[in-house]
mmCIF file with all atom_site columns, C-alpha atoms in Angstrom:
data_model
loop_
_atom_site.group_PDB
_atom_site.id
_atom_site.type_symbol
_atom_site.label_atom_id
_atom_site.label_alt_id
_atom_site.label_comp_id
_atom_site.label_asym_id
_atom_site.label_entity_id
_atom_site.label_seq_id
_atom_site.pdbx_PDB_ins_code
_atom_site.Cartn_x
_atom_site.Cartn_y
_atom_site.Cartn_z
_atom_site.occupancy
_atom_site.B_iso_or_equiv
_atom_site.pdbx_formal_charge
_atom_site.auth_seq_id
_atom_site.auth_comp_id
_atom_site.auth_asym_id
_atom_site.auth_atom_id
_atom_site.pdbx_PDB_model_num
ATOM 1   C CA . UNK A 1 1   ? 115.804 30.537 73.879 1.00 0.00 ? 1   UNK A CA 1
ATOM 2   C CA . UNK A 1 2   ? 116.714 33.277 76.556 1.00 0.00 ? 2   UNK A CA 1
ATOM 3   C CA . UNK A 1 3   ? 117.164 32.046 79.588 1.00 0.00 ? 3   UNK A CA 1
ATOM 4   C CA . UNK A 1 4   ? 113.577 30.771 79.409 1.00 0.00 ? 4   UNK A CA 1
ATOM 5   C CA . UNK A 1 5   ? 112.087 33.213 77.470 1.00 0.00 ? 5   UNK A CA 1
ATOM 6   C CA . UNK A 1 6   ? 110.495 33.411 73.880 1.00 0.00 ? 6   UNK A CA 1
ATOM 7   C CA . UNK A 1 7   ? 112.189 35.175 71.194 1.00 0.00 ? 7   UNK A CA 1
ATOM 8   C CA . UNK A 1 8   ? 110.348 36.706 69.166 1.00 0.00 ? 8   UNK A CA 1
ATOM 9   C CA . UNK A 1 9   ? 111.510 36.652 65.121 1.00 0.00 ? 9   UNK A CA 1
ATOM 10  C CA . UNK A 1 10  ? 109.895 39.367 63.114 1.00 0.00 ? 10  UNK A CA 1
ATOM 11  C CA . UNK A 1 11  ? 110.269 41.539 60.405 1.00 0.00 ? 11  UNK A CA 1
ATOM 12  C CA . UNK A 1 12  ? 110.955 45.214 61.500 1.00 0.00 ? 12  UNK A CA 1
ATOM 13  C CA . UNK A 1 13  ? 109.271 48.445 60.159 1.00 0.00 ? 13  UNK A CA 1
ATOM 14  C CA . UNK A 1 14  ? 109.653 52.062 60.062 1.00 0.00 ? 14  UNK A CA 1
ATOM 15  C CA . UNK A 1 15  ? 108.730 51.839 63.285 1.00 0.00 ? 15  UNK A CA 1
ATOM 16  C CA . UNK A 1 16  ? 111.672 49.626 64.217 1.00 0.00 ? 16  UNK A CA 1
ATOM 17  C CA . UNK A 1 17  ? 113.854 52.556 62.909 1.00 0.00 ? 17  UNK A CA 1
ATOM 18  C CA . UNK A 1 18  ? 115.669 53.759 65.866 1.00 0.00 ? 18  UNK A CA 1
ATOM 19  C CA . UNK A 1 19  ? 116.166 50.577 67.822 1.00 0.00 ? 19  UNK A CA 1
ATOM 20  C CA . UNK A 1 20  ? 117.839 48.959 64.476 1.00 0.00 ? 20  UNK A CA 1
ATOM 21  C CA . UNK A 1 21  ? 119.829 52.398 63.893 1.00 0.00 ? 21  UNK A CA 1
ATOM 22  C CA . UNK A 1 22  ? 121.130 52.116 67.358 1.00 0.00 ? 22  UNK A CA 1
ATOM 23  C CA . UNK A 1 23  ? 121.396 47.731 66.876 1.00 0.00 ? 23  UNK A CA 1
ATOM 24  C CA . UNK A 1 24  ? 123.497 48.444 63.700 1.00 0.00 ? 24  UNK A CA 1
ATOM 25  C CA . UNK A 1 25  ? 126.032 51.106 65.579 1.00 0.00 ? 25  UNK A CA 1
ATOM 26  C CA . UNK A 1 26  ? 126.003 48.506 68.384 1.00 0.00 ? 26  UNK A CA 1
ATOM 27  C CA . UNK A 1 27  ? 127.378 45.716 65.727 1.00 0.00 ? 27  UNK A CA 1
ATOM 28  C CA . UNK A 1 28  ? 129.800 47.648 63.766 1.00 0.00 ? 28  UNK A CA 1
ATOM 29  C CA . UNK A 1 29  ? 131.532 49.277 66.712 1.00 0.00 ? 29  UNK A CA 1
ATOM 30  C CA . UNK A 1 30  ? 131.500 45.672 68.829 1.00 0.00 ? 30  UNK A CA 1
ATOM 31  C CA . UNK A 1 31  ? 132.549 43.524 65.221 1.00 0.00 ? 31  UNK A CA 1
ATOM 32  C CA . UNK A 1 32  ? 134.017 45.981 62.830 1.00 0.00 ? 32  UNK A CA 1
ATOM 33  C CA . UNK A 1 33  ? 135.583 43.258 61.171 1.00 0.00 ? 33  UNK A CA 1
ATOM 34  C CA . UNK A 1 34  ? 132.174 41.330 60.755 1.00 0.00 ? 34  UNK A CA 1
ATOM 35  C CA . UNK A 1 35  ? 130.608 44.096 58.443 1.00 0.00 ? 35  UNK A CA 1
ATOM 36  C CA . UNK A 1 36  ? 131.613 45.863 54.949 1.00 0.00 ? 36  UNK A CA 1
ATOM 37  C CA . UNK A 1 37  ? 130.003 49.022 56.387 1.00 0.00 ? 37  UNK A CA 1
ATOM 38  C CA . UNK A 1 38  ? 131.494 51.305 59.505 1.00 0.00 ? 38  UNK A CA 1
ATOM 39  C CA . UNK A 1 39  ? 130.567 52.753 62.414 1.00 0.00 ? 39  UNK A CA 1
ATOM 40  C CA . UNK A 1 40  ? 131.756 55.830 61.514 1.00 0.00 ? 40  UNK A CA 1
ATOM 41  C CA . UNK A 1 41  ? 130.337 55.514 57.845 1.00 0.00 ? 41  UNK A CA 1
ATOM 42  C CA . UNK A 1 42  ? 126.792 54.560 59.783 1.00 0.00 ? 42  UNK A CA 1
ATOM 43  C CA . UNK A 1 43  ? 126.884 57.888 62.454 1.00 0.00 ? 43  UNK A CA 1
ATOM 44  C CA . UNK A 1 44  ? 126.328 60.202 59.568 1.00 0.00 ? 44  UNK A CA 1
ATOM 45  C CA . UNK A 1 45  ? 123.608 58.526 58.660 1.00 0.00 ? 45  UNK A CA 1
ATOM 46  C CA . UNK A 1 46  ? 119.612 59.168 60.087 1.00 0.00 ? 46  UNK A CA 1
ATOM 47  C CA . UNK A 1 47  ? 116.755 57.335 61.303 1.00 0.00 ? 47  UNK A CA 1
ATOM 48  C CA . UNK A 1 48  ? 114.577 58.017 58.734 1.00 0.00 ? 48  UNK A CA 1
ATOM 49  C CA . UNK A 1 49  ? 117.345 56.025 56.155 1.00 0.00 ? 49  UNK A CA 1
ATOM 50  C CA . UNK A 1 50  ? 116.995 53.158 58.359 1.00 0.00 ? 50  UNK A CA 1
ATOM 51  C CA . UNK A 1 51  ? 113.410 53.273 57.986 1.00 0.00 ? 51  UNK A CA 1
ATOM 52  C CA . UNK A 1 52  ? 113.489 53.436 54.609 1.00 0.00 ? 52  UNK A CA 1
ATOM 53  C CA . UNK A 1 53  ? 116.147 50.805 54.061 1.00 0.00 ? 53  UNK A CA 1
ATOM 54  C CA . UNK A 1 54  ? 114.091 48.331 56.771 1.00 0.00 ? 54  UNK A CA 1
ATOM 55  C CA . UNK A 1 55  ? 110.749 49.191 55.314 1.00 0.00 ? 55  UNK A CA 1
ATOM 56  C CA . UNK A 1 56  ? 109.657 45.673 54.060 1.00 0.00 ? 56  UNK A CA 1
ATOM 57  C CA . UNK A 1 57  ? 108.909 45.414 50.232 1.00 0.00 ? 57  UNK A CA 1
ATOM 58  C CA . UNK A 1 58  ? 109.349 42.271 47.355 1.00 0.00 ? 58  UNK A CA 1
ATOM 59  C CA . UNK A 1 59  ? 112.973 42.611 47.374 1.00 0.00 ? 59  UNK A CA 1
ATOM 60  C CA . UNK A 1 60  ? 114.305 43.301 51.055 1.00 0.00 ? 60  UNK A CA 1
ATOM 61  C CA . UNK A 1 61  ? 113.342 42.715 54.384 1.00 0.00 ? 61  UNK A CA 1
ATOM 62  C CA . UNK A 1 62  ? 114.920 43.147 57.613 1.00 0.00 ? 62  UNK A CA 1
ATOM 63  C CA . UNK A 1 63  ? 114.294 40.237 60.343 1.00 0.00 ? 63  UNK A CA 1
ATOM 64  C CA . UNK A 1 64  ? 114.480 41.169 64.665 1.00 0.00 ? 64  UNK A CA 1
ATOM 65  C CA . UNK A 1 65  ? 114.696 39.348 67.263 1.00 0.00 ? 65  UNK A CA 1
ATOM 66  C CA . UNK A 1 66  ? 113.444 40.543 70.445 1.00 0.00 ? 66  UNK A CA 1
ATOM 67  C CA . UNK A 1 67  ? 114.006 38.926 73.722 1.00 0.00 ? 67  UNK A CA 1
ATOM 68  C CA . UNK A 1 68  ? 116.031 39.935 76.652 1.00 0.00 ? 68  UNK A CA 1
ATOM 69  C CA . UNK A 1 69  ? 118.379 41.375 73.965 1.00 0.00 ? 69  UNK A CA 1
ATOM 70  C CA . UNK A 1 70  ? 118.160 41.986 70.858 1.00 0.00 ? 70  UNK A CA 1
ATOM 71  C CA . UNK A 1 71  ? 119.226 40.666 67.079 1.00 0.00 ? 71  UNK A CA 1
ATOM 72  C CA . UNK A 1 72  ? 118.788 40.872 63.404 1.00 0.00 ? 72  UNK A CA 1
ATOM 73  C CA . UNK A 1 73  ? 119.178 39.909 59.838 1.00 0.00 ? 73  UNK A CA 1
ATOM 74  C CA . UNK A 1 74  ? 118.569 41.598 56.631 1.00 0.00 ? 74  UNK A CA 1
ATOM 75  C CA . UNK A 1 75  ? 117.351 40.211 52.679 1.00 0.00 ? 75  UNK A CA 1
ATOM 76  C CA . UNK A 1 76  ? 118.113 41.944 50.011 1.00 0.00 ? 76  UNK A CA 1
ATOM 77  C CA . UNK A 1 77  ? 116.735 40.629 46.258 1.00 0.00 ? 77  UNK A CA 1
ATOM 78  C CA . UNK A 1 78  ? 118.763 41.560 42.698 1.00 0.00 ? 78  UNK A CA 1
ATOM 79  C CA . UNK A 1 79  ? 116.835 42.923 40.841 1.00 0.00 ? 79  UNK A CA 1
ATOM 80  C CA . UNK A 1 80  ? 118.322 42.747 37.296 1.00 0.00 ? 80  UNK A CA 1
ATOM 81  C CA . UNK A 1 81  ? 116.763 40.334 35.267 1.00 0.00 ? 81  UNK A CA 1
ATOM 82  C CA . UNK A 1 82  ? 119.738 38.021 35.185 1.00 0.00 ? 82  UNK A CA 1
ATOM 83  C CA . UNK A 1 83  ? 120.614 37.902 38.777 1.00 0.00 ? 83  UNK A CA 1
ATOM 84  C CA . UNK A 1 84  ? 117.141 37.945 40.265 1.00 0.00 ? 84  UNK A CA 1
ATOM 85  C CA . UNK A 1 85  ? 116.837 34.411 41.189 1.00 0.00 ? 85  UNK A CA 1
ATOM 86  C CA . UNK A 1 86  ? 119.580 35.268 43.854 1.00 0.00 ? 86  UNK A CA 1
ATOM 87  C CA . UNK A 1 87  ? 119.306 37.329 47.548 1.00 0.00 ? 87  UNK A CA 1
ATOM 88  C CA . UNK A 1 88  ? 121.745 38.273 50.209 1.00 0.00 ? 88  UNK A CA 1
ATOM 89  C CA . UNK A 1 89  ? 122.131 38.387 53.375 1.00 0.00 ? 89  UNK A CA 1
ATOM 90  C CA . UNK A 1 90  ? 123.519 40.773 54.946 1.00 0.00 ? 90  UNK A CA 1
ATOM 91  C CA . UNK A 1 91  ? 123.678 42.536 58.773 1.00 0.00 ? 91  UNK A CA 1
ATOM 92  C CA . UNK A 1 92  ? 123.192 39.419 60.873 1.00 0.00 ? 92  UNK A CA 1
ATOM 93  C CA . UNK A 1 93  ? 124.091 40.482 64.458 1.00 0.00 ? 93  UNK A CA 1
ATOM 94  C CA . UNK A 1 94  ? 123.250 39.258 67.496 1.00 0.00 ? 94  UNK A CA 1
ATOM 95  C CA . UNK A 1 95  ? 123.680 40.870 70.698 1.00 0.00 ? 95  UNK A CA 1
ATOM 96  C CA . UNK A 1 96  ? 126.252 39.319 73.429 1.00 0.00 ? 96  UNK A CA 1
ATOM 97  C CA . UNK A 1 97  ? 123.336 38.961 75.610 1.00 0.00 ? 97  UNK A CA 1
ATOM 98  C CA . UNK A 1 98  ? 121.735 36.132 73.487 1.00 0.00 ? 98  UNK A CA 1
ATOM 99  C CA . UNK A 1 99  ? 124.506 34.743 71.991 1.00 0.00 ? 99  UNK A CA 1
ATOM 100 C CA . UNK A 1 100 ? 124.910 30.983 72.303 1.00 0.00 ? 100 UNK A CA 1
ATOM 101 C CA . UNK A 1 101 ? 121.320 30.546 72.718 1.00 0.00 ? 101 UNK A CA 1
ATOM 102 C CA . UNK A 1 102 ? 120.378 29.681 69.074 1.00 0.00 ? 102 UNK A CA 1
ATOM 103 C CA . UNK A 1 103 ? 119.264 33.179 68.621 1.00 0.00 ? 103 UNK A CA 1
ATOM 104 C CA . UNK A 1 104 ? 121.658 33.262 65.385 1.00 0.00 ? 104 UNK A CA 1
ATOM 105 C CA . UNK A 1 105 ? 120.117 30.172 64.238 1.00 0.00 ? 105 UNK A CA 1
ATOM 106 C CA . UNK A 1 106 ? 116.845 31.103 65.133 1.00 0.00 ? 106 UNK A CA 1
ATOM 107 C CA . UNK A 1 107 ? 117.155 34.118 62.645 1.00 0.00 ? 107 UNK A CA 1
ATOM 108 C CA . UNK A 1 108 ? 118.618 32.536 59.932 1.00 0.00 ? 108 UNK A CA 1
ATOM 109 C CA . UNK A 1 109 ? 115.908 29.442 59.508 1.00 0.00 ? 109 UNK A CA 1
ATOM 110 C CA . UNK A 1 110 ? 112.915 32.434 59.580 1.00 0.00 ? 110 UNK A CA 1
ATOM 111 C CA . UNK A 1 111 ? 114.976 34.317 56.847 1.00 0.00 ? 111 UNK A CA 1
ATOM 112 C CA . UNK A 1 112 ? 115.594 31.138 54.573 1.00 0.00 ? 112 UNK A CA 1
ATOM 113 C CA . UNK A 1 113 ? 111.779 30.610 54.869 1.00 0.00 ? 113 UNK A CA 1
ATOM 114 C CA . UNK A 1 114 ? 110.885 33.929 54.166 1.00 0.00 ? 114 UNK A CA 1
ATOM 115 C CA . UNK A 1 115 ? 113.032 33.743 51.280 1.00 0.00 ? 115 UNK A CA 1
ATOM 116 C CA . UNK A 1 116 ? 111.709 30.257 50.243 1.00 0.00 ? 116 UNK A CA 1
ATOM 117 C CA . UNK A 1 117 ? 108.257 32.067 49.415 1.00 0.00 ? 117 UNK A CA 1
ATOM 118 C CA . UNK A 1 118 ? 109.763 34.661 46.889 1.00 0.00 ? 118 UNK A CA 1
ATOM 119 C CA . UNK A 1 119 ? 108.557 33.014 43.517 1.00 0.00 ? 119 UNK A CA 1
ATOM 120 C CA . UNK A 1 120 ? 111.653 32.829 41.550 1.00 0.00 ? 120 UNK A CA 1
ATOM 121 C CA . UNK A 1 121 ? 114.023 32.676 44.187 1.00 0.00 ? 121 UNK A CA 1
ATOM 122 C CA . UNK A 1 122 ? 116.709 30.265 43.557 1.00 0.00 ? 122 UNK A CA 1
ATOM 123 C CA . UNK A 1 123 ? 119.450 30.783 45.792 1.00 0.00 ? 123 UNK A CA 1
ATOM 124 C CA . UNK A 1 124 ? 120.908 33.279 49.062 1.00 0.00 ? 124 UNK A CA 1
ATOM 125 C CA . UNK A 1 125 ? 124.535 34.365 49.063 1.00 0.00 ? 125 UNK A CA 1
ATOM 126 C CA . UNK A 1 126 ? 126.603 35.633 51.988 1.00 0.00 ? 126 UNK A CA 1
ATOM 127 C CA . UNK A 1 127 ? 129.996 36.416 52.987 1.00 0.00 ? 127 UNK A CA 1
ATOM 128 C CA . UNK A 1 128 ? 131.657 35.785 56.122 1.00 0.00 ? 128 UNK A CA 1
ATOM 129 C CA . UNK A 1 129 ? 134.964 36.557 57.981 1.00 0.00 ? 129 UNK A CA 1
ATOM 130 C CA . UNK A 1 130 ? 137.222 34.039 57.757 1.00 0.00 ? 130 UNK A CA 1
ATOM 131 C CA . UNK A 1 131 ? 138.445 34.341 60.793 1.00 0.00 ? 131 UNK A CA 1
ATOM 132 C CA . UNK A 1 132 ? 135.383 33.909 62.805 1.00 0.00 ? 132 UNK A CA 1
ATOM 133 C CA . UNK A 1 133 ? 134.725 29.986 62.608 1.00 0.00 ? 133 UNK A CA 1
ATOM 134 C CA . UNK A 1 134 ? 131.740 30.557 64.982 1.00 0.00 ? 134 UNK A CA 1
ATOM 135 C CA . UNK A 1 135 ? 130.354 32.543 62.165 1.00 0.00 ? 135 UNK A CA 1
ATOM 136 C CA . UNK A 1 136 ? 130.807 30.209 59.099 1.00 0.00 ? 136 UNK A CA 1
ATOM 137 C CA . UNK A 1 137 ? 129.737 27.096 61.496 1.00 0.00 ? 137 UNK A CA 1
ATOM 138 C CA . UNK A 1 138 ? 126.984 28.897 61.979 1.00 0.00 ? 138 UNK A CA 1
ATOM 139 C CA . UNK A 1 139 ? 126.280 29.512 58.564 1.00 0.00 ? 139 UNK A CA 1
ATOM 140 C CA . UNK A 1 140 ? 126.640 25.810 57.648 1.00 0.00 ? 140 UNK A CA 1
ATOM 141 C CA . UNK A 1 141 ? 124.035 24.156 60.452 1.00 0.00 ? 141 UNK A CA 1
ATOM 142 C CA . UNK A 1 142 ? 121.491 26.273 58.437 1.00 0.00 ? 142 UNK A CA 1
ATOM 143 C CA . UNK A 1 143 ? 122.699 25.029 55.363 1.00 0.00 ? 143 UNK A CA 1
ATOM 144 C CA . UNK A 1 144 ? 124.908 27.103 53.655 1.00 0.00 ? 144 UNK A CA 1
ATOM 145 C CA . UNK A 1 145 ? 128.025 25.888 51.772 1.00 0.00 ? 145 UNK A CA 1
ATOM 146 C CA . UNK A 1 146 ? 131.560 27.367 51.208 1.00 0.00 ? 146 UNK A CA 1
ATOM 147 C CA . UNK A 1 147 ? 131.922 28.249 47.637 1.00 0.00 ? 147 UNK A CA 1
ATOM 148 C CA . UNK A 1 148 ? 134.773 30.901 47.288 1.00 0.00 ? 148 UNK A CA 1
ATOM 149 C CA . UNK A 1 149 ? 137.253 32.773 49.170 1.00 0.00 ? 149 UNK A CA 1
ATOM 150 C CA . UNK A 1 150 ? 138.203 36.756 49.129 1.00 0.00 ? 150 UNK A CA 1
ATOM 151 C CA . UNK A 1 151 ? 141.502 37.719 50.342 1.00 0.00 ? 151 UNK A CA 1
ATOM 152 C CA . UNK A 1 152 ? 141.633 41.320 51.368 1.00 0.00 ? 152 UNK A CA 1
ATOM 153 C CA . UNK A 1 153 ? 137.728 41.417 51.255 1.00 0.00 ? 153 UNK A CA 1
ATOM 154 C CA . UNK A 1 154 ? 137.892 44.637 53.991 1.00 0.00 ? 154 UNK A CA 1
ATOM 155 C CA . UNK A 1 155 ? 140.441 46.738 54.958 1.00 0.00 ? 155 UNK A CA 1
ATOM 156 C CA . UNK A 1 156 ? 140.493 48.003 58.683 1.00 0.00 ? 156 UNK A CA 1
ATOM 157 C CA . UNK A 1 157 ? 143.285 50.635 59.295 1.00 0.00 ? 157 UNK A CA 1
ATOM 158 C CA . UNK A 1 158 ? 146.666 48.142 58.148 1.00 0.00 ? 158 UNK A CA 1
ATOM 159 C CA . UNK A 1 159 ? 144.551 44.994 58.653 1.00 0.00 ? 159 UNK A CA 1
ATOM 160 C CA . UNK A 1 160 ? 143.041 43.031 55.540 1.00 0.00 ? 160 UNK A CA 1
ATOM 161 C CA . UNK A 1 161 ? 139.786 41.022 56.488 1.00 0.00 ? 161 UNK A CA 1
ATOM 162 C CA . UNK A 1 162 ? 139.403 37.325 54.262 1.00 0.00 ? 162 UNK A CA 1
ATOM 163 C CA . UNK A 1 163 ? 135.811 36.960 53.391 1.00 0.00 ? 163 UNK A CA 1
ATOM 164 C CA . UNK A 1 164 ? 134.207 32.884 52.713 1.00 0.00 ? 164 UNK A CA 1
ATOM 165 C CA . UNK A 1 165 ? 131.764 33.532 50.196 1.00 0.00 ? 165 UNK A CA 1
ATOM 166 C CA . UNK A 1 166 ? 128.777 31.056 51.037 1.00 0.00 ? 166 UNK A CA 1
ATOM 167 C CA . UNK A 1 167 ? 125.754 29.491 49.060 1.00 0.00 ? 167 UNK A CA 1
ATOM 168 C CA . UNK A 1 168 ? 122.542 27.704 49.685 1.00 0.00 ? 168 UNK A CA 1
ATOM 169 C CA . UNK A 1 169 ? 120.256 26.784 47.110 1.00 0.00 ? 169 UNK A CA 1
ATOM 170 C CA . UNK A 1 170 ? 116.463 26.881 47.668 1.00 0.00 ? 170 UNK A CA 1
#
């Protein structure tokens, strides 16, 4: 918890729009190498795409935390026939202001139970710098496991990022 206060885990709307537009520039200027996306890449878009891409529906979801910071987390479903007993997570930021307070954690465990009630859903994928073993241990206390490596996952100016590719079957 935050220094004694609640944090309260739940899914964001349209309405959430321009606090997670704002949440999302926060994370990919402060972690660029964290995030396949860019800051840059994320300025030119609006408010109204976040809305649409946080709007909740059977295949995606985006999960907030809301405390004296703030955090997040986002689902996404395949939809093909063959890969739809899979999801992914992707965005999962939290702000320095509630890190180390199980804030991380805290988001993660209400996204794997969300995702528990899909019918169908088998298994949740992720991928995670290498580099950042505060990251991947995270990743394994909620029960995740290492299943691949991806050298040169992201490229940031000269730099090549590693990405651990991650499992955890429902």
């Amino acid at each position: 918890m935050a220094r004694g206060k609640k944090v309260e885990i739940r899914p964001l709307t349209a309405a959430d729009a321009e606090a997670f537009w704002e949440l999302r520039l926060e994370a990919l200027e402060r972690e660029p190498s964290a995030f396949g996306s860019s800051a840059e890449e994320h300025r030119a878009t609006t408010v109204a795409a976040a809305a649409a891409r946080i709007t909740p529906n059977e295949n995606t979801f985006v999960l907030g935390a809301f405390a004296a910071g703030r955090g997040m987390v986002g689902f996404v479903r395949e939809t093909g026939m063959k890969r739809r007993h899979k999801g992914k997570v992707w965005g999962v930021y939290v702000g320095a202001e509630l890190r180390g307070r199980g804030v991380g954690r805290q988001l993660l465990e209400a996204l794997v139970a969300r995702a528990r009630a899909l019918p169908g859903l088998e298994r949740i994928v992720l991928a995670a710098n290498a580099a950042d073993p505060g990251a991947t241990t995270l990743y394994e206390r909620v029960g995740f496991t290492t299943f691949g490596r991806e050298p040169s996952a992201l490229k940031i100016g000269d730099e090549y990022i590693e990405d651990v590719h991650m499992g955890l079957d429902l």
